[in-house]
Amino acid sequence: MTVWTREAIEALGPTTDVPTVASIFGVNKDTVYSAIRRGEWTTTRVLPLGRKIKIPTRDLLAVLYDAEAPTGPTAPVRPAVPSQCQHAPLPQVEPAESQSQCGCRSEESAVIRPLRGA
């Protein structure tokens, strides 16, 4: 059994896999996979890369060692997946309904319109 210190987590590199994350938190890897699948994993960001799932080690360090981060029931919940807000707005996509907090909508809820002059 590995003793997970801050230095050991930093040595993992920029990302790690789910079994390693489960080991760090002392839970079964199937528990973490299930929480991710159900959208209930809010501890860190989840980076799906094809069939693989990667977890940023920076998120693990922030959760485990950031003493200034708020904790408890009033702490803000980080999403299990990266925000859709990481892209530039596309002029040919018009939202089919009013925008939410970020102004982004998934492809399924938008109507594609041709560009003018095209």
Tab-separated table of N, CA, C and O in Angstrom:
chain	number	residue	atom	x	y	z
A	1	MET	N	0.843	-1.178	0.000
A	1	MET	CA	0.000	0.000	0.000
A	1	MET	C	0.888	1.241	0.000
A	1	MET	O	1.786	1.383	0.797
A	2	THR	N	0.613	2.146	-0.933
A	2	THR	CA	1.392	3.370	-1.067
A	2	THR	C	0.915	4.419	-0.072
A	2	THR	O	-0.280	4.601	0.122
A	3	VAL	N	1.848	5.112	0.543
A	3	VAL	CA	1.516	6.239	1.402
A	3	VAL	C	1.485	7.468	0.508
A	3	VAL	O	2.489	7.818	-0.109
A	4	TRP	N	0.324	8.098	0.412
A	4	TRP	CA	0.161	9.223	-0.494
A	4	TRP	C	0.436	10.538	0.226
A	4	TRP	O	-0.386	11.044	0.966
A	5	THR	N	1.607	11.079	-0.034
A	5	THR	CA	1.980	12.386	0.481
A	5	THR	C	1.792	13.408	-0.640
A	5	THR	O	1.584	13.039	-1.797
A	6	ARG	N	1.902	14.658	-0.285
A	6	ARG	CA	1.803	15.714	-1.293
A	6	ARG	C	2.854	15.515	-2.382
A	6	ARG	O	2.566	15.636	-3.573
A	7	GLU	N	4.068	15.180	-1.976
A	7	GLU	CA	5.152	14.981	-2.941
A	7	GLU	C	4.874	13.791	-3.850
A	7	GLU	O	5.176	13.830	-5.044
A	8	ALA	N	4.307	12.719	-3.302
A	8	ALA	CA	3.995	11.538	-4.109
A	8	ALA	C	2.911	11.855	-5.141
A	8	ALA	O	2.975	11.385	-6.280
A	9	ILE	N	1.921	12.661	-4.759
A	9	ILE	CA	0.862	13.040	-5.703
A	9	ILE	C	1.425	13.962	-6.781
A	9	ILE	O	1.114	13.807	-7.961
A	10	GLU	N	2.275	14.917	-6.394
A	10	GLU	CA	2.890	15.813	-7.376
A	10	GLU	C	3.754	15.040	-8.369
A	10	GLU	O	3.850	15.404	-9.541
A	11	ALA	N	4.384	13.952	-7.914
A	11	ALA	CA	5.247	13.146	-8.777
A	11	ALA	C	4.467	12.355	-9.826
A	11	ALA	O	5.059	11.818	-10.757
A	12	LEU	N	3.144	12.289	-9.708
A	12	LEU	CA	2.328	11.558	-10.679
A	12	LEU	C	2.289	12.241	-12.042
A	12	LEU	O	1.955	11.621	-13.030
A	13	GLY	N	2.609	13.512	-12.096
A	13	GLY	CA	2.528	14.258	-13.347
A	13	GLY	C	1.252	15.079	-13.381
A	13	GLY	O	0.569	15.240	-12.367
A	14	PRO	N	0.895	15.607	-14.552
A	14	PRO	CA	-0.266	16.504	-14.628
A	14	PRO	C	-1.614	15.812	-14.416
A	14	PRO	O	-2.547	16.431	-13.930
A	15	THR	N	-1.712	14.533	-14.801
A	15	THR	CA	-2.964	13.791	-14.604
A	15	THR	C	-2.654	12.401	-14.075
A	15	THR	O	-1.516	11.927	-14.150
A	16	THR	N	-3.699	11.765	-13.561
A	16	THR	CA	-3.568	10.384	-13.103
A	16	THR	C	-4.840	9.632	-13.460
A	16	THR	O	-5.808	10.213	-13.950
A	17	ASP	N	-4.851	8.333	-13.208
A	17	ASP	CA	-6.002	7.514	-13.564
A	17	ASP	C	-6.906	7.282	-12.351
A	17	ASP	O	-6.573	7.620	-11.216
A	18	VAL	N	-8.063	6.694	-12.611
A	18	VAL	CA	-9.064	6.475	-11.558
A	18	VAL	C	-8.576	5.507	-10.477
A	18	VAL	O	-8.783	5.775	-9.289
A	19	PRO	N	-7.929	4.382	-10.805
A	19	PRO	CA	-7.449	3.513	-9.731
A	19	PRO	C	-6.493	4.212	-8.770
A	19	PRO	O	-6.535	3.977	-7.558
A	20	THR	N	-5.648	5.098	-9.281
A	20	THR	CA	-4.732	5.844	-8.416
A	20	THR	C	-5.508	6.808	-7.527
A	20	THR	O	-5.222	6.930	-6.331
A	21	VAL	N	-6.494	7.500	-8.092
A	21	VAL	CA	-7.331	8.416	-7.310
A	21	VAL	C	-8.051	7.648	-6.206
A	21	VAL	O	-8.115	8.102	-5.054
A	22	ALA	N	-8.576	6.472	-6.536
A	22	ALA	CA	-9.259	5.648	-5.535
A	22	ALA	C	-8.296	5.264	-4.418
A	22	ALA	O	-8.663	5.296	-3.234
A	23	SER	N	-7.064	4.936	-4.770
A	23	SER	CA	-6.066	4.591	-3.765
A	23	SER	C	-5.747	5.780	-2.864
A	23	SER	O	-5.613	5.638	-1.651
A	24	ILE	N	-5.653	6.960	-3.468
A	24	ILE	CA	-5.356	8.172	-2.691
A	24	ILE	C	-6.461	8.437	-1.675
A	24	ILE	O	-6.195	8.770	-0.526
A	25	PHE	N	-7.730	8.276	-2.095
A	25	PHE	CA	-8.857	8.533	-1.197
A	25	PHE	C	-9.220	7.327	-0.330
A	25	PHE	O	-10.084	7.429	0.536
A	26	GLY	N	-8.578	6.184	-0.579
A	26	GLY	CA	-8.826	4.997	0.235
A	26	GLY	C	-10.168	4.341	-0.020
A	26	GLY	O	-10.800	3.824	0.905
A	27	VAL	N	-10.620	4.369	-1.282
A	27	VAL	CA	-11.878	3.721	-1.651
A	27	VAL	C	-11.627	2.771	-2.814
A	27	VAL	O	-10.564	2.794	-3.440
A	28	ASN	N	-12.612	1.959	-3.120
A	28	ASN	CA	-12.524	1.033	-4.232
A	28	ASN	C	-12.632	1.794	-5.545
A	28	ASN	O	-13.416	2.735	-5.660
A	29	LYS	N	-11.870	1.376	-6.560
A	29	LYS	CA	-11.906	2.070	-7.854
A	29	LYS	C	-13.286	2.011	-8.490
A	29	LYS	O	-13.701	2.950	-9.171
A	30	ASP	N	-14.043	0.926	-8.258
A	30	ASP	CA	-15.389	0.821	-8.814
A	30	ASP	C	-16.319	1.877	-8.225
A	30	ASP	O	-17.241	2.341	-8.893
A	31	THR	N	-16.073	2.281	-6.991
A	31	THR	CA	-16.858	3.334	-6.358
A	31	THR	C	-16.659	4.651	-7.090
A	31	THR	O	-17.621	5.379	-7.363
A	32	VAL	N	-15.408	4.952	-7.431
A	32	VAL	CA	-15.110	6.197	-8.147
A	32	VAL	C	-15.675	6.136	-9.559
A	32	VAL	O	-16.307	7.091	-10.025
A	33	TYR	N	-15.459	5.012	-10.268
A	33	TYR	CA	-16.012	4.874	-11.617
A	33	TYR	C	-17.532	5.038	-11.610
A	33	TYR	O	-18.099	5.712	-12.472
A	34	SER	N	-18.210	4.446	-10.646
A	34	SER	CA	-19.673	4.547	-10.562
A	34	SER	C	-20.112	5.986	-10.321
A	34	SER	O	-21.073	6.459	-10.924
A	35	ALA	N	-19.423	6.680	-9.425
A	35	ALA	CA	-19.774	8.079	-9.139
A	35	ALA	C	-19.580	8.947	-10.380
A	35	ALA	O	-20.402	9.826	-10.669
A	36	ILE	N	-18.527	8.691	-11.135
A	36	ILE	CA	-18.286	9.448	-12.371
A	36	ILE	C	-19.378	9.158	-13.384
A	36	ILE	O	-19.930	10.070	-13.998
A	37	ARG	N	-19.711	7.887	-13.556
A	37	ARG	CA	-20.747	7.497	-14.506
A	37	ARG	C	-22.095	8.135	-14.176
A	37	ARG	O	-22.823	8.548	-15.065
A	38	ARG	N	-22.431	8.219	-12.894
A	38	ARG	CA	-23.711	8.796	-12.470
A	38	ARG	C	-23.680	10.310	-12.413
A	38	ARG	O	-24.687	10.947	-12.138
A	39	GLY	N	-22.518	10.914	-12.655
A	39	GLY	CA	-22.397	12.368	-12.592
A	39	GLY	C	-22.341	12.895	-11.171
A	39	GLY	O	-22.575	14.079	-10.932
A	40	GLU	N	-22.011	12.048	-10.218
A	40	GLU	CA	-21.975	12.436	-8.813
A	40	GLU	C	-20.562	12.742	-8.313
A	40	GLU	O	-20.397	13.144	-7.168
A	41	TRP	N	-19.555	12.560	-9.133
A	41	TRP	CA	-18.176	12.825	-8.722
A	41	TRP	C	-17.925	14.327	-8.865
A	41	TRP	O	-17.781	14.850	-9.966
A	42	THR	N	-17.914	15.020	-7.758
A	42	THR	CA	-17.726	16.465	-7.768
A	42	THR	C	-16.427	16.870	-7.083
A	42	THR	O	-16.167	18.051	-6.920
A	43	THR	N	-15.628	15.917	-6.701
A	43	THR	CA	-14.393	16.200	-5.977
A	43	THR	C	-13.346	16.840	-6.876
A	43	THR	O	-12.641	17.754	-6.453
A	44	THR	N	-13.243	16.371	-8.097
A	44	THR	CA	-12.267	16.890	-9.055
A	44	THR	C	-12.911	16.970	-10.424
A	44	THR	O	-14.008	16.454	-10.636
A	45	ARG	N	-12.191	17.574	-11.351
A	45	ARG	CA	-12.641	17.524	-12.741
A	45	ARG	C	-12.377	16.125	-13.282
A	45	ARG	O	-11.486	15.426	-12.801
A	46	VAL	N	-13.135	15.739	-14.274
A	46	VAL	CA	-12.962	14.450	-14.934
A	46	VAL	C	-12.664	14.742	-16.400
A	46	VAL	O	-13.400	15.475	-17.054
A	47	LEU	N	-11.578	14.192	-16.898
A	47	LEU	CA	-11.181	14.413	-18.281
A	47	LEU	C	-11.312	13.116	-19.064
A	47	LEU	O	-10.420	12.268	-19.017
A	48	PRO	N	-12.431	12.924	-19.772
A	48	PRO	CA	-12.561	11.710	-20.577
A	48	PRO	C	-11.721	11.830	-21.849
A	48	PRO	O	-11.852	12.786	-22.605
A	49	LEU	N	-10.832	10.887	-22.042
A	49	LEU	CA	-9.978	10.853	-23.230
A	49	LEU	C	-10.201	9.522	-23.925
A	49	LEU	O	-9.546	8.534	-23.614
A	50	GLY	N	-11.151	9.510	-24.838
A	50	GLY	CA	-11.534	8.247	-25.464
A	50	GLY	C	-12.157	7.333	-24.429
A	50	GLY	O	-13.095	7.722	-23.740
A	51	ARG	N	-11.625	6.141	-24.280
A	51	ARG	CA	-12.134	5.212	-23.266
A	51	ARG	C	-11.460	5.396	-21.915
A	51	ARG	O	-11.841	4.781	-20.940
A	52	LYS	N	-10.438	6.238	-21.862
A	52	LYS	CA	-9.718	6.457	-20.608
A	52	LYS	C	-10.290	7.674	-19.888
A	52	LYS	O	-10.799	8.594	-20.507
A	53	ILE	N	-10.164	7.659	-18.575
A	53	ILE	CA	-10.577	8.792	-17.753
A	53	ILE	C	-9.350	9.262	-16.993
A	53	ILE	O	-8.683	8.470	-16.328
A	54	LYS	N	-9.051	10.533	-17.101
A	54	LYS	CA	-7.917	11.121	-16.394
A	54	LYS	C	-8.427	12.155	-15.402
A	54	LYS	O	-9.418	12.834	-15.636
A	55	ILE	N	-7.718	12.260	-14.288
A	55	ILE	CA	-8.040	13.208	-13.228
A	55	ILE	C	-6.833	14.130	-13.049
A	55	ILE	O	-5.714	13.651	-12.861
A	56	PRO	N	-7.019	15.453	-13.102
A	56	PRO	CA	-5.891	16.370	-12.900
A	56	PRO	C	-5.344	16.273	-11.473
A	56	PRO	O	-6.096	16.357	-10.502
A	57	THR	N	-4.050	16.088	-11.365
A	57	THR	CA	-3.444	15.994	-10.029
A	57	THR	C	-3.520	17.329	-9.302
A	57	THR	O	-3.574	17.363	-8.077
A	58	ARG	N	-3.559	18.430	-10.038
A	58	ARG	CA	-3.708	19.746	-9.405
A	58	ARG	C	-5.020	19.813	-8.623
A	58	ARG	O	-5.074	20.398	-7.546
A	59	ASP	N	-6.078	19.202	-9.157
A	59	ASP	CA	-7.357	19.168	-8.445
A	59	ASP	C	-7.244	18.358	-7.161
A	59	ASP	O	-7.805	18.736	-6.129
A	60	LEU	N	-6.531	17.239	-7.230
A	60	LEU	CA	-6.342	16.414	-6.029
A	60	LEU	C	-5.588	17.195	-4.955
A	60	LEU	O	-5.965	17.171	-3.781
A	61	LEU	N	-4.540	17.886	-5.367
A	61	LEU	CA	-3.759	18.672	-4.414
A	61	LEU	C	-4.609	19.783	-3.796
A	61	LEU	O	-4.517	20.045	-2.597
A	62	ALA	N	-5.446	20.410	-4.601
A	62	ALA	CA	-6.306	21.475	-4.081
A	62	ALA	C	-7.307	20.928	-3.066
A	62	ALA	O	-7.551	21.541	-2.029
A	63	VAL	N	-7.856	19.750	-3.339
A	63	VAL	CA	-8.828	19.155	-2.422
A	63	VAL	C	-8.160	18.707	-1.126
A	63	VAL	O	-8.679	18.940	-0.035
A	64	LEU	N	-7.001	18.093	-1.247
A	64	LEU	CA	-6.361	17.505	-0.074
A	64	LEU	C	-5.517	18.477	0.753
A	64	LEU	O	-5.409	18.317	1.961
A	65	TYR	N	-4.911	19.480	0.103
A	65	TYR	CA	-3.936	20.296	0.807
A	65	TYR	C	-4.217	21.791	0.799
A	65	TYR	O	-3.477	22.546	1.411
A	66	ASP	N	-5.243	22.246	0.135
A	66	ASP	CA	-5.538	23.673	0.088
A	66	ASP	C	-6.345	24.063	1.313
A	66	ASP	O	-7.556	23.920	1.354
A	67	ALA	N	-5.665	24.589	2.321
A	67	ALA	CA	-6.320	24.929	3.589
A	67	ALA	C	-7.252	26.125	3.448
A	67	ALA	O	-8.169	26.292	4.243
A	68	GLU	N	-7.052	26.965	2.429
A	68	GLU	CA	-7.884	28.149	2.278
A	68	GLU	C	-9.148	27.880	1.486
A	68	GLU	O	-10.031	28.731	1.429
A	69	ALA	N	-9.250	26.718	0.868
A	69	ALA	CA	-10.446	26.415	0.091
A	69	ALA	C	-11.608	26.129	1.035
A	69	ALA	O	-11.443	25.466	2.054
A	70	PRO	N	-12.810	26.645	0.730
A	70	PRO	CA	-13.953	26.380	1.587
A	70	PRO	C	-14.338	24.910	1.554
A	70	PRO	O	-14.222	24.258	0.524
A	71	THR	N	-14.752	24.398	2.699
A	71	THR	CA	-15.180	23.005	2.783
A	71	THR	C	-16.530	22.947	3.465
A	71	THR	O	-17.011	23.927	4.011
A	72	GLY	N	-17.140	21.783	3.443
A	72	GLY	CA	-18.415	21.595	4.112
A	72	GLY	C	-19.593	21.779	3.163
A	72	GLY	O	-19.421	21.914	1.951
A	73	PRO	N	-20.807	21.784	3.716
A	73	PRO	CA	-22.001	21.821	2.869
A	73	PRO	C	-22.185	23.131	2.115
A	73	PRO	O	-22.889	23.180	1.120
A	74	THR	N	-21.543	24.210	2.550
A	74	THR	CA	-21.694	25.489	1.859
A	74	THR	C	-20.617	25.728	0.813
A	74	THR	O	-20.640	26.739	0.125
A	75	ALA	N	-19.664	24.808	0.688
A	75	ALA	CA	-18.589	24.960	-0.291
A	75	ALA	C	-19.154	24.809	-1.699
A	75	ALA	O	-20.054	24.012	-1.933
A	76	PRO	N	-18.645	25.587	-2.637
A	76	PRO	CA	-19.122	25.438	-4.010
A	76	PRO	C	-18.743	24.071	-4.561
A	76	PRO	O	-17.650	23.571	-4.300
A	77	VAL	N	-19.643	23.471	-5.303
A	77	VAL	CA	-19.413	22.150	-5.868
A	77	VAL	C	-18.812	22.318	-7.248
A	77	VAL	O	-19.336	23.051	-8.074
A	78	ARG	N	-17.700	21.651	-7.471
A	78	ARG	CA	-17.085	21.699	-8.783
A	78	ARG	C	-17.730	20.634	-9.654
A	78	ARG	O	-17.998	19.532	-9.196
A	79	PRO	N	-17.964	20.932	-10.912
A	79	PRO	CA	-18.612	19.958	-11.775
A	79	PRO	C	-17.733	18.750	-12.032
A	79	PRO	O	-16.519	18.834	-11.982
A	80	ALA	N	-18.380	17.632	-12.332
A	80	ALA	CA	-17.653	16.406	-12.613
A	80	ALA	C	-17.029	16.422	-14.000
A	80	ALA	O	-16.149	15.648	-14.295
A	81	VAL	N	-17.496	17.292	-14.847
A	81	VAL	CA	-16.944	17.415	-16.185
A	81	VAL	C	-16.541	18.864	-16.401
A	81	VAL	O	-17.095	19.765	-15.800
A	82	PRO	N	-15.574	19.102	-17.260
A	82	PRO	CA	-15.201	20.487	-17.522
A	82	PRO	C	-16.373	21.275	-18.081
A	82	PRO	O	-17.245	20.736	-18.745
A	83	SER	N	-16.373	22.550	-17.820
A	83	SER	CA	-17.444	23.424	-18.275
A	83	SER	C	-17.487	23.480	-19.791
A	83	SER	O	-16.473	23.413	-20.468
A	84	GLN	N	-18.679	23.647	-20.334
A	84	GLN	CA	-18.850	23.813	-21.770
A	84	GLN	C	-18.408	25.214	-22.204
A	84	GLN	O	-18.385	25.517	-23.367
A	85	CYS	N	-18.092	26.084	-21.260
A	85	CYS	CA	-17.782	27.491	-21.543
A	85	CYS	C	-16.377	27.699	-22.070
A	85	CYS	O	-15.940	28.827	-22.161
A	86	GLN	N	-15.665	26.681	-22.399
A	86	GLN	CA	-14.275	26.804	-22.804
A	86	GLN	C	-14.112	27.181	-24.269
A	86	GLN	O	-13.020	27.246	-24.771
A	87	HIS	N	-15.181	27.449	-24.973
A	87	HIS	CA	-15.099	27.689	-26.412
A	87	HIS	C	-15.532	29.106	-26.765
A	87	HIS	O	-16.206	29.776	-26.009
A	88	ALA	N	-15.142	29.525	-27.937
A	88	ALA	CA	-15.583	30.821	-28.446
A	88	ALA	C	-16.988	30.665	-29.014
A	88	ALA	O	-17.337	29.596	-29.521
A	89	PRO	N	-17.827	31.685	-28.940
A	89	PRO	CA	-19.181	31.577	-29.484
A	89	PRO	C	-19.134	31.387	-30.998
A	89	PRO	O	-18.293	31.973	-31.688
A	90	LEU	N	-20.021	30.566	-31.494
A	90	LEU	CA	-20.097	30.303	-32.926
A	90	LEU	C	-21.255	31.117	-33.500
A	90	LEU	O	-22.383	31.007	-33.027
A	91	PRO	N	-21.012	31.939	-34.532
A	91	PRO	CA	-22.073	32.808	-35.047
A	91	PRO	C	-23.216	32.044	-35.716
A	91	PRO	O	-24.317	32.544	-35.789
A	92	GLN	N	-22.977	30.825	-36.188
A	92	GLN	CA	-24.036	30.094	-36.872
A	92	GLN	C	-24.932	29.299	-35.941
A	92	GLN	O	-25.880	28.682	-36.383
A	93	VAL	N	-24.653	29.313	-34.635
A	93	VAL	CA	-25.470	28.576	-33.674
A	93	VAL	C	-26.343	29.555	-32.912
A	93	VAL	O	-25.854	30.465	-32.267
A	94	GLU	N	-27.648	29.376	-33.018
A	94	GLU	CA	-28.590	30.183	-32.257
A	94	GLU	C	-29.206	29.300	-31.191
A	94	GLU	O	-29.655	28.199	-31.473
A	95	PRO	N	-29.262	29.772	-29.965
A	95	PRO	CA	-29.864	28.949	-28.920
A	95	PRO	C	-31.350	28.763	-29.171
A	95	PRO	O	-32.043	29.681	-29.603
A	96	ALA	N	-31.842	27.554	-28.906
A	96	ALA	CA	-33.259	27.251	-29.080
A	96	ALA	C	-34.064	27.691	-27.864
A	96	ALA	O	-35.270	27.780	-27.929
A	97	GLU	N	-33.409	27.971	-26.767
A	97	GLU	CA	-34.076	28.435	-25.553
A	97	GLU	C	-33.186	29.468	-24.879
A	97	GLU	O	-32.057	29.678	-25.272
A	98	SER	N	-33.683	30.124	-23.852
A	98	SER	CA	-32.919	31.175	-23.201
A	98	SER	C	-31.625	30.620	-22.604
A	98	SER	O	-31.555	29.462	-22.210
A	99	GLN	N	-30.627	31.467	-22.517
A	99	GLN	CA	-29.321	31.043	-22.033
A	99	GLN	C	-29.313	30.901	-20.515
A	99	GLN	O	-30.000	31.604	-19.807
A	100	SER	N	-28.492	30.003	-20.024
A	100	SER	CA	-28.328	29.823	-18.583
A	100	SER	C	-27.217	30.736	-18.096
A	100	SER	O	-26.822	31.667	-18.779
A	101	GLN	N	-26.653	30.448	-16.931
A	101	GLN	CA	-25.627	31.294	-16.320
A	101	GLN	C	-24.480	31.599	-17.268
A	101	GLN	O	-24.025	32.727	-17.364
A	102	CYS	N	-23.993	30.601	-17.965
A	102	CYS	CA	-22.795	30.794	-18.776
A	102	CYS	C	-23.101	31.249	-20.191
A	102	CYS	O	-22.213	31.712	-20.876
A	103	GLY	N	-24.316	31.073	-20.640
A	103	GLY	CA	-24.665	31.440	-21.998
A	103	GLY	C	-24.398	30.340	-23.000
A	103	GLY	O	-24.677	30.493	-24.173
A	104	CYS	N	-23.862	29.223	-22.562
A	104	CYS	CA	-23.570	28.115	-23.464
A	104	CYS	C	-24.716	27.115	-23.460
A	104	CYS	O	-25.387	26.931	-22.473
A	105	ARG	N	-24.893	26.465	-24.555
A	105	ARG	CA	-25.880	25.395	-24.682
A	105	ARG	C	-25.210	24.239	-25.397
A	105	ARG	O	-24.343	24.450	-26.247
A	106	SER	N	-25.630	23.056	-25.092
A	106	SER	CA	-25.071	21.903	-25.789
A	106	SER	C	-25.592	21.859	-27.215
A	106	SER	O	-26.580	22.519	-27.553
A	107	GLU	N	-24.957	21.093	-28.055
A	107	GLU	CA	-25.341	21.009	-29.460
A	107	GLU	C	-26.783	20.536	-29.630
A	107	GLU	O	-27.466	20.917	-30.556
A	108	GLU	N	-27.250	19.696	-28.700
A	108	GLU	CA	-28.594	19.148	-28.822
A	108	GLU	C	-29.674	20.206	-28.637
A	108	GLU	O	-30.775	20.061	-29.129
A	109	SER	N	-29.378	21.283	-27.930
A	109	SER	CA	-30.406	22.275	-27.665
A	109	SER	C	-30.208	23.545	-28.495
A	109	SER	O	-30.747	24.588	-28.176
A	110	ALA	N	-29.431	23.459	-29.544
A	110	ALA	CA	-29.201	24.631	-30.389
A	110	ALA	C	-29.646	24.330	-31.807
A	110	ALA	O	-29.709	23.185	-32.229
A	111	VAL	N	-29.973	25.376	-32.514
A	111	VAL	CA	-30.374	25.255	-33.900
A	111	VAL	C	-29.236	25.785	-34.759
A	111	VAL	O	-28.758	26.902	-34.543
A	112	ILE	N	-28.790	25.001	-35.719
A	112	ILE	CA	-27.703	25.418	-36.607
A	112	ILE	C	-28.300	26.226	-37.755
A	112	ILE	O	-29.190	25.763	-38.444
A	113	ARG	N	-27.813	27.424	-37.949
A	113	ARG	CA	-28.260	28.290	-39.037
A	113	ARG	C	-27.083	28.533	-39.974
A	113	ARG	O	-25.952	28.723	-39.516
A	114	PRO	N	-27.309	28.570	-41.269
A	114	PRO	CA	-26.196	28.851	-42.181
A	114	PRO	C	-25.723	30.290	-42.000
A	114	PRO	O	-26.510	31.177	-41.661
A	115	LEU	N	-24.442	30.512	-42.253
A	115	LEU	CA	-23.895	31.867	-42.191
A	115	LEU	C	-24.468	32.699	-43.343
A	115	LEU	O	-24.754	32.159	-44.416
A	116	ARG	N	-24.624	33.966	-43.104
A	116	ARG	CA	-25.125	34.846	-44.165
A	116	ARG	C	-24.125	34.886	-45.300
A	116	ARG	O	-22.929	34.981	-45.096
A	117	GLY	N	-24.643	34.834	-46.506
A	117	GLY	CA	-23.782	34.872	-47.673
A	117	GLY	C	-23.187	33.535	-48.043
A	117	GLY	O	-22.465	33.414	-49.010
A	118	ALA	N	-23.496	32.496	-47.250
A	118	ALA	CA	-22.926	31.172	-47.550
A	118	ALA	C	-23.899	30.354	-48.353
A	118	ALA	O	-25.058	30.517	-48.363
